[in-house]
Tab-separated table of C-alpha atoms and ligand atoms in Angstrom:
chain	number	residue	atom	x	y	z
A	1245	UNK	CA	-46.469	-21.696	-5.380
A	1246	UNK	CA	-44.392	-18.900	-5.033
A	1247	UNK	CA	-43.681	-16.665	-8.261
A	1248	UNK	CA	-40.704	-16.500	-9.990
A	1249	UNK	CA	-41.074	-12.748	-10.459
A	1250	UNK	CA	-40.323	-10.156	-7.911
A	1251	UNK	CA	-41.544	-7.108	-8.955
A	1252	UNK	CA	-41.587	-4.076	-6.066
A	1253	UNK	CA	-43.846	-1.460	-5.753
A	1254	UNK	CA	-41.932	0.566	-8.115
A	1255	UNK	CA	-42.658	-1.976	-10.959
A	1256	UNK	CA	-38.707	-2.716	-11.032
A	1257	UNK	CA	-38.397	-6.450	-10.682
A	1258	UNK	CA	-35.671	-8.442	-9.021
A	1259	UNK	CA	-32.543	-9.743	-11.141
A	1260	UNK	CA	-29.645	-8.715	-9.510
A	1261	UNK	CA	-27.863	-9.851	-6.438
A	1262	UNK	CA	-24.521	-8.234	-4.999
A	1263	UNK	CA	-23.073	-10.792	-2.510
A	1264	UNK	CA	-20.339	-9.605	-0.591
A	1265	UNK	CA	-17.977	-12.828	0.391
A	1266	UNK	CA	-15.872	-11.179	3.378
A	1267	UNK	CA	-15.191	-7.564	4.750
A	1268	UNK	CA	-11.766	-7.935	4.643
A	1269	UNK	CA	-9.373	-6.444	2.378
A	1270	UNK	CA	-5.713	-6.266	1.597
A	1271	UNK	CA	-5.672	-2.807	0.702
A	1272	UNK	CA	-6.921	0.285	2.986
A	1273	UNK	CA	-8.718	2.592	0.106
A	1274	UNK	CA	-8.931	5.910	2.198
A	1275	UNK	CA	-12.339	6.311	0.468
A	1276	UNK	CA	-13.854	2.940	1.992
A	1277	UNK	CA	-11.443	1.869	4.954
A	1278	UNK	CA	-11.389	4.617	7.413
A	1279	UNK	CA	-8.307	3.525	8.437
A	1280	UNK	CA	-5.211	0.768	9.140
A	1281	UNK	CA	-7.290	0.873	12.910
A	1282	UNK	CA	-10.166	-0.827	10.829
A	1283	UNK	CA	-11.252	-4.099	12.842
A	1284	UNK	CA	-12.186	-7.277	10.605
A	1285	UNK	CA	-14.827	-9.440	11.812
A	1286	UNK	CA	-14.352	-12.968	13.429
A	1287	UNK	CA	-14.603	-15.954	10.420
A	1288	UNK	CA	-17.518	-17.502	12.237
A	1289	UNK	CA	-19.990	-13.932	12.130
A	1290	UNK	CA	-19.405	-14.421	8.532
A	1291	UNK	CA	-21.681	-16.379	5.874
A	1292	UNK	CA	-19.830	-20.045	5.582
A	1293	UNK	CA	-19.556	-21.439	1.902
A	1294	UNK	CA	-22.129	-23.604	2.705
A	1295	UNK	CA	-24.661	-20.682	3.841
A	1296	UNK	CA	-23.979	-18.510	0.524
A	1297	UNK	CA	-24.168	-21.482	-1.081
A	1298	UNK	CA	-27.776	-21.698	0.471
A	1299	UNK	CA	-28.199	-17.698	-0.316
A	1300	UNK	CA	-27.818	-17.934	-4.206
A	1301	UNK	CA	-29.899	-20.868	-4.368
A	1302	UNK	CA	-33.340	-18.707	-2.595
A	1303	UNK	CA	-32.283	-16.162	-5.139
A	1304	UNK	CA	-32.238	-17.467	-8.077
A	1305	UNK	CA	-35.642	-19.516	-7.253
A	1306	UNK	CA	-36.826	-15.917	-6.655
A	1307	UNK	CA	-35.503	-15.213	-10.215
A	1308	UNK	CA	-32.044	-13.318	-9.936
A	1309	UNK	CA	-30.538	-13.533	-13.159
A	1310	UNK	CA	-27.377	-11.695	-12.386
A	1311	UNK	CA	-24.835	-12.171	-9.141
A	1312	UNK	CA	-22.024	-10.201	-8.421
A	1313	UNK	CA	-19.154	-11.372	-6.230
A	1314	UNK	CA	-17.766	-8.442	-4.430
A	1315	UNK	CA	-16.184	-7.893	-0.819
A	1316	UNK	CA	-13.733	-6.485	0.907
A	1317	UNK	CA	-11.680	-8.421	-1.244
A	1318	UNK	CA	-13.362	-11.840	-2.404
A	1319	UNK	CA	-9.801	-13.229	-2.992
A	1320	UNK	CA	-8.564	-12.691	0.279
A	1321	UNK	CA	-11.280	-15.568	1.758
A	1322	UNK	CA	-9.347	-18.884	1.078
A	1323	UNK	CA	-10.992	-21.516	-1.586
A	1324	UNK	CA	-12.207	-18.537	-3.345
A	1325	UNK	CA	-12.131	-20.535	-6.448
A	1326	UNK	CA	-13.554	-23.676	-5.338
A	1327	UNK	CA	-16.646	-21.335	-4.575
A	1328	UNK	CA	-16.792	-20.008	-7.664
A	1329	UNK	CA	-16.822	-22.922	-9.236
A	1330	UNK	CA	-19.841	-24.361	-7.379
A	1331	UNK	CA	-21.925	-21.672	-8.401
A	1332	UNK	CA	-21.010	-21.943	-12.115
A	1333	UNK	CA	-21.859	-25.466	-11.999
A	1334	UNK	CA	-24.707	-24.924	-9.829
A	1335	UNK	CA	-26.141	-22.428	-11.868
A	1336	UNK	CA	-24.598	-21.929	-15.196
A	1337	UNK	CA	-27.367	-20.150	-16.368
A	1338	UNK	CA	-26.634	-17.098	-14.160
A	1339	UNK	CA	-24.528	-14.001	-15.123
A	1340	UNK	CA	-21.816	-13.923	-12.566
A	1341	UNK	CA	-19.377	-11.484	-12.093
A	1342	UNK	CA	-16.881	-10.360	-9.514
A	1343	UNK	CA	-15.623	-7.341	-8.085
A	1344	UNK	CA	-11.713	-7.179	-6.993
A	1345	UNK	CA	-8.805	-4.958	-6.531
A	1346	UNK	CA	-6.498	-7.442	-8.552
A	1347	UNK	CA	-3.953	-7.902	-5.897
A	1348	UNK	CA	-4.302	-11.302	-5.396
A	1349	UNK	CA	-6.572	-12.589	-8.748
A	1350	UNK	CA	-3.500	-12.556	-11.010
A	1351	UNK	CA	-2.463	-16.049	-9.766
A	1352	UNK	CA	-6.083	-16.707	-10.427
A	1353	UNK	CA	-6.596	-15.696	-13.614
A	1354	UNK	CA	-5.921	-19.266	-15.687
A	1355	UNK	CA	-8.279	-21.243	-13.042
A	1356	UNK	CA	-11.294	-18.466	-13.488
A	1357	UNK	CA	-10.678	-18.973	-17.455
A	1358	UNK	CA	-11.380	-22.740	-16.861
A	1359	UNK	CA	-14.866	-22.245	-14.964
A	1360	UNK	CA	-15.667	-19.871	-17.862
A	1361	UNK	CA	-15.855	-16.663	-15.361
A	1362	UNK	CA	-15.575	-13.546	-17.864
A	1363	UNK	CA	-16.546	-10.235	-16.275
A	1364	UNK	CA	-14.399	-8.857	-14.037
A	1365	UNK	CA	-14.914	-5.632	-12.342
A	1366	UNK	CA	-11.332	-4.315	-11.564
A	1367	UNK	CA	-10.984	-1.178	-8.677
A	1368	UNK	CA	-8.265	1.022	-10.062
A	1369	UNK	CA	-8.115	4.326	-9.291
A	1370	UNK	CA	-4.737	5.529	-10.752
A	1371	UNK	CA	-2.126	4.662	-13.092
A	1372	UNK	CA	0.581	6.226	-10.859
A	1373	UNK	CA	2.294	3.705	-8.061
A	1374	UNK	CA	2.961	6.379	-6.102
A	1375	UNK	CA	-0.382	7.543	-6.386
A	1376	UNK	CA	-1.661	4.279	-5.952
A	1377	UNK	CA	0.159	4.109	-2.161
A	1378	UNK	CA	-1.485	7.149	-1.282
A	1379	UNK	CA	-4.855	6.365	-2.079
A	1380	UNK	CA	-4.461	2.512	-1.072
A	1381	UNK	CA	-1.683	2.312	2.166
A	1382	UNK	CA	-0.172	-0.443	-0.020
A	1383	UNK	CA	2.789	-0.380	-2.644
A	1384	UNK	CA	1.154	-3.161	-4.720
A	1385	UNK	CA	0.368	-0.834	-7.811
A	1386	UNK	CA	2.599	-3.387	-9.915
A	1387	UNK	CA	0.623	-6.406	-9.161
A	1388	UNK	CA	-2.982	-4.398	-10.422
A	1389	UNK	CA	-1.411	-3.625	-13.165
A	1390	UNK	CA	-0.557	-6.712	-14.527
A	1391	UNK	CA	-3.306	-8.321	-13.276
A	1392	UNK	CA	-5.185	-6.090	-15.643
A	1393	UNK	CA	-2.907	-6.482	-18.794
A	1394	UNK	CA	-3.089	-10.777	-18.224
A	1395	UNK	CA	-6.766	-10.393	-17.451
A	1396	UNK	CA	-6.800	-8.265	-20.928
A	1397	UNK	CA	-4.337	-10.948	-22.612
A	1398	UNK	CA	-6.990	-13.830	-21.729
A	1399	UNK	CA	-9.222	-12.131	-23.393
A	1400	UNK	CA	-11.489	-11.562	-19.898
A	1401	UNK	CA	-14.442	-8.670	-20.402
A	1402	UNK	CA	-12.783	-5.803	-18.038
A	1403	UNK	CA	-14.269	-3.096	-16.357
A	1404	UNK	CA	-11.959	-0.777	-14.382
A	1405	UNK	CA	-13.967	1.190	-11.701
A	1406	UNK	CA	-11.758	4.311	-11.035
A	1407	UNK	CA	-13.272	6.592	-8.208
A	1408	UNK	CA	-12.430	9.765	-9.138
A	1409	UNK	CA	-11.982	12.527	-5.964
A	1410	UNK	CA	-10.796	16.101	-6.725
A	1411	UNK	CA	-6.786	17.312	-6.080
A	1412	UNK	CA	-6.512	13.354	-5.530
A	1413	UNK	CA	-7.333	11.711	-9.481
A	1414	UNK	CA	-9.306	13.835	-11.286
A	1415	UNK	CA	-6.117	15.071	-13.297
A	1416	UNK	CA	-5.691	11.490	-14.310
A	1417	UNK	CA	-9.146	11.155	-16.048
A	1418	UNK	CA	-7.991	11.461	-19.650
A	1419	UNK	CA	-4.820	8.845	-18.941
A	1420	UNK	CA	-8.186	6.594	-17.778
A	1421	UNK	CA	-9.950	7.537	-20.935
A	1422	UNK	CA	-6.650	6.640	-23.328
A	1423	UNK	CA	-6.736	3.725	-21.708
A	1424	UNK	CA	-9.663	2.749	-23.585
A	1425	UNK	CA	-8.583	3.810	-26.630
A	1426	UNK	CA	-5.956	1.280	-26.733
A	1427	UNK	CA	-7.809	-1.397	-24.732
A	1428	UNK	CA	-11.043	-3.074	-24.983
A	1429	UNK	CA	-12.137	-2.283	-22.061
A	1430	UNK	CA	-14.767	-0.070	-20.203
A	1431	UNK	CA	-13.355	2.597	-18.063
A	1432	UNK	CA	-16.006	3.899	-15.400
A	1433	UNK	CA	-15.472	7.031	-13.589
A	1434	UNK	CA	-17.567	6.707	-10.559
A	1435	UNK	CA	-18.515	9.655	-8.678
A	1436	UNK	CA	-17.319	9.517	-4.358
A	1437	UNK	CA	-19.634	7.718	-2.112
A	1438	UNK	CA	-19.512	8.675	1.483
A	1439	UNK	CA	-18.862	4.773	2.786
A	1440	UNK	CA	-15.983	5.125	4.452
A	1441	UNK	CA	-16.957	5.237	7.976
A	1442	UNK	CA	-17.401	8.708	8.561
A	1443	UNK	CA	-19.696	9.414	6.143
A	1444	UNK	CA	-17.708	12.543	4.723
A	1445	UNK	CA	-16.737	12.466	0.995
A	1446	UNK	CA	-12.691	13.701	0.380
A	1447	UNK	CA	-13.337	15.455	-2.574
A	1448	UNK	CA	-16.553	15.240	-4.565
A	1449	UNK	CA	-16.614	15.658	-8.738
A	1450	UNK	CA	-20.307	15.095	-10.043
A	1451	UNK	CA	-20.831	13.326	-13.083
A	1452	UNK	CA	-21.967	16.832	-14.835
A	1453	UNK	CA	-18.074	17.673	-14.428
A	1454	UNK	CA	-16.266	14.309	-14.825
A	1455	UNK	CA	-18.352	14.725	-18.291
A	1456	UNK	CA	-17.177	18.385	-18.512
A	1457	UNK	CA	-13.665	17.239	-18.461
A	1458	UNK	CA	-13.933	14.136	-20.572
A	1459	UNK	CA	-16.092	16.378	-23.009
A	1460	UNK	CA	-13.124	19.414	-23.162
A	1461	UNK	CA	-10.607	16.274	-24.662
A	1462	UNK	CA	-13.127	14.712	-26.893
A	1463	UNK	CA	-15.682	16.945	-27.845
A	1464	UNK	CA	-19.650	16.331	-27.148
A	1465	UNK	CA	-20.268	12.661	-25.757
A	1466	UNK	CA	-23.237	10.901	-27.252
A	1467	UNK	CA	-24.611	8.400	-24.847
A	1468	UNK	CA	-24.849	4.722	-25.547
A	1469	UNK	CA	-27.546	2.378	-25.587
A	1470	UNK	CA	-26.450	0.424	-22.023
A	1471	UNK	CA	-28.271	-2.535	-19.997
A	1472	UNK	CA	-31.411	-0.877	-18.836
A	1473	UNK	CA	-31.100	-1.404	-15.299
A	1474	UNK	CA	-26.918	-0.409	-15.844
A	1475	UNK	CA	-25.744	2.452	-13.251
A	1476	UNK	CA	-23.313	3.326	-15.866
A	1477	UNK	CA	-23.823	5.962	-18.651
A	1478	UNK	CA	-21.619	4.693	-20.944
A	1479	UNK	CA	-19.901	6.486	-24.173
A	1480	UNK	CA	-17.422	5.291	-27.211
A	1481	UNK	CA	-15.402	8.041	-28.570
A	1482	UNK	CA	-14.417	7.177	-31.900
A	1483	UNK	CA	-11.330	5.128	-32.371
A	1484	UNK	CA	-11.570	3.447	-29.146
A	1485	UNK	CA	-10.859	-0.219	-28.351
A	1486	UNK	CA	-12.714	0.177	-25.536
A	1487	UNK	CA	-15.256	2.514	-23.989
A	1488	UNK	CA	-15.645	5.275	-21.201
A	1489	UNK	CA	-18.699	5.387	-18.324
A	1490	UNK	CA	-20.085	7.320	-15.232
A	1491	UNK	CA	-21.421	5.930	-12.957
A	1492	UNK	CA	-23.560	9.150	-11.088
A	1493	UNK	CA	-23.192	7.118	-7.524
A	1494	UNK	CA	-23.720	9.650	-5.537
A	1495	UNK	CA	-26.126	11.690	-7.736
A	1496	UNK	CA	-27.969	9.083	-7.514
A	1497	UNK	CA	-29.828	9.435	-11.516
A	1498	UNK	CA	-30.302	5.928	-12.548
A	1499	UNK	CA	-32.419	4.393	-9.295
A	1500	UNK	CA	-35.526	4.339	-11.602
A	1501	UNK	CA	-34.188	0.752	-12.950
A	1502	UNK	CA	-32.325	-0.829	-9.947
A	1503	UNK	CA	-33.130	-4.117	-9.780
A	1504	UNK	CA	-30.697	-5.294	-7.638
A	1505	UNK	CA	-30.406	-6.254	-3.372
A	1506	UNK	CA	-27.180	-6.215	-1.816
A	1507	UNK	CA	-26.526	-9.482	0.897
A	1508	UNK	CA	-23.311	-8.764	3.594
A	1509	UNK	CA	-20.789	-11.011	3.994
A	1510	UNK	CA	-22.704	-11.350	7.746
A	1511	UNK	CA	-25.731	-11.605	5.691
A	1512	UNK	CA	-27.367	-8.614	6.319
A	1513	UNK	CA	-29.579	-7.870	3.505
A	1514	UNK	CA	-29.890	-4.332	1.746
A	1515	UNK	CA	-32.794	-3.387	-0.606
A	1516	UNK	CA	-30.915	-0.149	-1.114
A	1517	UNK	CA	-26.999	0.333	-0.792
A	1518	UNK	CA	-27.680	4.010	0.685
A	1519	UNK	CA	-30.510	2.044	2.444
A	1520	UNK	CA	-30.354	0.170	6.317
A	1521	UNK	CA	-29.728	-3.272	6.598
A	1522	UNK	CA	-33.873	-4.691	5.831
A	1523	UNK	CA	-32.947	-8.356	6.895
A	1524	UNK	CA	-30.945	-10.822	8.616
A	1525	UNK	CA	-30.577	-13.894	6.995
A	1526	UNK	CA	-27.638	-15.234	9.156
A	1527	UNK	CA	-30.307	-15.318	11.936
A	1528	UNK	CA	-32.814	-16.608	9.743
A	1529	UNK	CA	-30.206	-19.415	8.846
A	1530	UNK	CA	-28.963	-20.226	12.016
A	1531	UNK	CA	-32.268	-20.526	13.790
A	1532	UNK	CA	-33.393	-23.368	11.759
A	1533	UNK	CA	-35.805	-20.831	10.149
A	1534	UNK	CA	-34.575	-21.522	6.396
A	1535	UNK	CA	-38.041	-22.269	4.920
A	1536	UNK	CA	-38.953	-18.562	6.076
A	1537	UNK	CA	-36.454	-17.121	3.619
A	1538	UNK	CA	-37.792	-16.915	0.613
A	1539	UNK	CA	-41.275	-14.888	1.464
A	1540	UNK	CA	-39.386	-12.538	3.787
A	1541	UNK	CA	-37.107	-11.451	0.628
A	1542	UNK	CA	-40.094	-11.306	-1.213
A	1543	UNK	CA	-41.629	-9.259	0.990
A	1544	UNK	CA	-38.809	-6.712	1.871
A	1545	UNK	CA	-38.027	-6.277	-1.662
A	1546	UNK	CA	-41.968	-5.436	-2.496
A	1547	UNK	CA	-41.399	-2.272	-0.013
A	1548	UNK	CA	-38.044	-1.301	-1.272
A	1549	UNK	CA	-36.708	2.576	-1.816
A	1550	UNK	CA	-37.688	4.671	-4.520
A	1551	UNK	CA	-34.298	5.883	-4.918
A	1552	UNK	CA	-30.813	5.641	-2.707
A	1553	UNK	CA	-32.137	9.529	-2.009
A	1554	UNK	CA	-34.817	8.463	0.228
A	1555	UNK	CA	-33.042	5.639	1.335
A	1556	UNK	CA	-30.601	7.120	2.797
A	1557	UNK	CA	-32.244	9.121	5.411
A	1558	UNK	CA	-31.879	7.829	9.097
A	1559	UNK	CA	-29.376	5.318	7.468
A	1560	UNK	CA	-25.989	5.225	8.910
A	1561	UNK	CA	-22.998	4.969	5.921
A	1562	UNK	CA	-20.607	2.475	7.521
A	1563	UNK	CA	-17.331	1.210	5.441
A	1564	UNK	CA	-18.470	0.145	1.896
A	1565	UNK	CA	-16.314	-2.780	3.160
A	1566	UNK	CA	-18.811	-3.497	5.719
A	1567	UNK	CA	-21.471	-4.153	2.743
A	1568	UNK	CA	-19.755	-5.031	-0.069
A	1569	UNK	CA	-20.126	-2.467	-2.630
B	1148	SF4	S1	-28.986	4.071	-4.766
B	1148	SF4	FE1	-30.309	2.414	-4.064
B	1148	SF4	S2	-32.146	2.520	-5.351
B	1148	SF4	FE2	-30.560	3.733	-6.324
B	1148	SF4	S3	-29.616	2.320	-7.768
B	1148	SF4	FE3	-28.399	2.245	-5.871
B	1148	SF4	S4	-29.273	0.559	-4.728
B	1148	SF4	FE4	-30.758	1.095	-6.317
């Protein structure tokens, strides 16, 4: 009888999958997508429904609590709804979330209502359109942002994820933070991972000086009480609607508590997202080897990283498309 508990040598136990459902996007982030030259995989190297479908069922046997649907750009893989609302009614016990740019979920927005989706991570990383071409290769700054204001309206619970690079966005931190004065939602600043296909970061602000500069408009920060195993330290000036995070990605602070796995759209999975690829459960899949699934996640997860530090050693950093973030 296989446990229901995944615990790795590390004592943290397994609860949190991040499933990415395609490595294509419709934006080119310069921080992620090397560039327009970026070449998308053929449909069929990719996980069908029918094969995540499989996926999240092992997982949540093995006791995932928490899933996360993240890409590319989930929305750009047709029936992106019809998925979504399998899994709710598959497992409406789970926490699900997903992870988008907004281009495309606007038209979604009344459909993920009526499945009873809620959190939505949105990836915005200014509030200037221009700003937003640079960064993005795409003039669809308009379309985010009202995305964000209907996903506000309906009353979804919104994160913005805004990575913040020197001389590119840092200057727009405190518009980010007044955001959340006025809005209920949760900003996070995340510090510049070096996913984007060459492995060099564009221009790197730690979370000691994303605080600094928060800190110089609002004074000393006190830290909230977040999720244990959140990567975000979180903070709620007073008067805010909302509320202001870091998330240290790069620093690396908070990989005492991950409890999560990451599975490709190819489904490749990660124990560590600084970490290689630890198992292929496409082959597994297609090889009729299905009832081998569950022990070999159990037994990759037992040896995972102490910390995306170690991990990342002989690992190569390919485009955070490529994993899914
Ligand atoms: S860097 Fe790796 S170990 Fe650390 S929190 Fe991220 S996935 Fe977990």
């Amino acid at each position: 009888m296989l446990e229901n508990r995944i615990v790795d040598s590390f004592g943290r136990p397994l609860e949190y999958l991040r499933l990415s459902v395609t490595d294509r996007c419709n934006l080119r982030c310069f921080y992620c997508m090397p560039d327009e030259r970026m070449k998308f995989l053929p449909k069929k190297e990719l996980l069908s429904y029918e094969e995540l479908g499989f996926v999240i069922n092992e997982l949540v046997g093995l006791g995932i609590k928490k899933l996360r649907i993240t890409g590319g750009e989930p929305f750009v893989r047709r029936n992106m709804i019809g998925f979504l609302k399998g899994i709710v009614e598959s497992h409406p016990e789970l926490e699900l979330g997903i992870t988008s740019n907004g281009v495309l979920l606007g038209k979604h927005i009344k459909e993920l209502k009526a499945i009873g989706i809620q959190k939505i991570n949105l990836s915005l990383d200014s509030f200037d359109p221009s700003r937003f071409l640079r960064i993005t290769a795409r003039d669809d700054f308009q379309k985010v942002y009202g995305c964000l204001l209907d996903l506000i309206e309906s009353g979804f619970q919104v994160k913005i994820n805004c990575v913040v690079m020197k001389g590119v966005n840092d200057h727009e931190i405190p518009d980010f933070a007044e955001f959340a004065r006025t809005f209920p939602v949760s900003i996070r600043f995340i510090e510049e991972m070096p996913f984007n296909g060459h492995g060099k970061q564009r221009g790197f602000l730690s979370y000691g000086q994303i605080k600094s500069i928060l800190e110089e408009k609002y004074g000393t920060l006190d830290l909230q009480q977040a999720e244990i195993s959140s990567s975000s330290f979180d903070f709620a000036p007073s008067g805010f609607e909302g509320s202001i995070g870091i998330i240290p990605a790069y620093t690396r602070s908070f990989c005492g508590s991950c409890n999560r796995i990451r599975i490709s759209a190819t489904g490749q999975m990660k124990t560590c997202l600084y970490g290689k690829n630890v198992l292929d459960l496409r082959g597994l899949i297609r090889s009729g080897k299905r009832e081998e699934i569950k022990h070999m996640i159990i037994n990759k997860y037992k040896v995972k990283e102490e910390n995306g530090l170690q991990a990342e050693k002989g690992s190569e950093l390919v485009s955070m498309s490529m994993i899914g973030g």
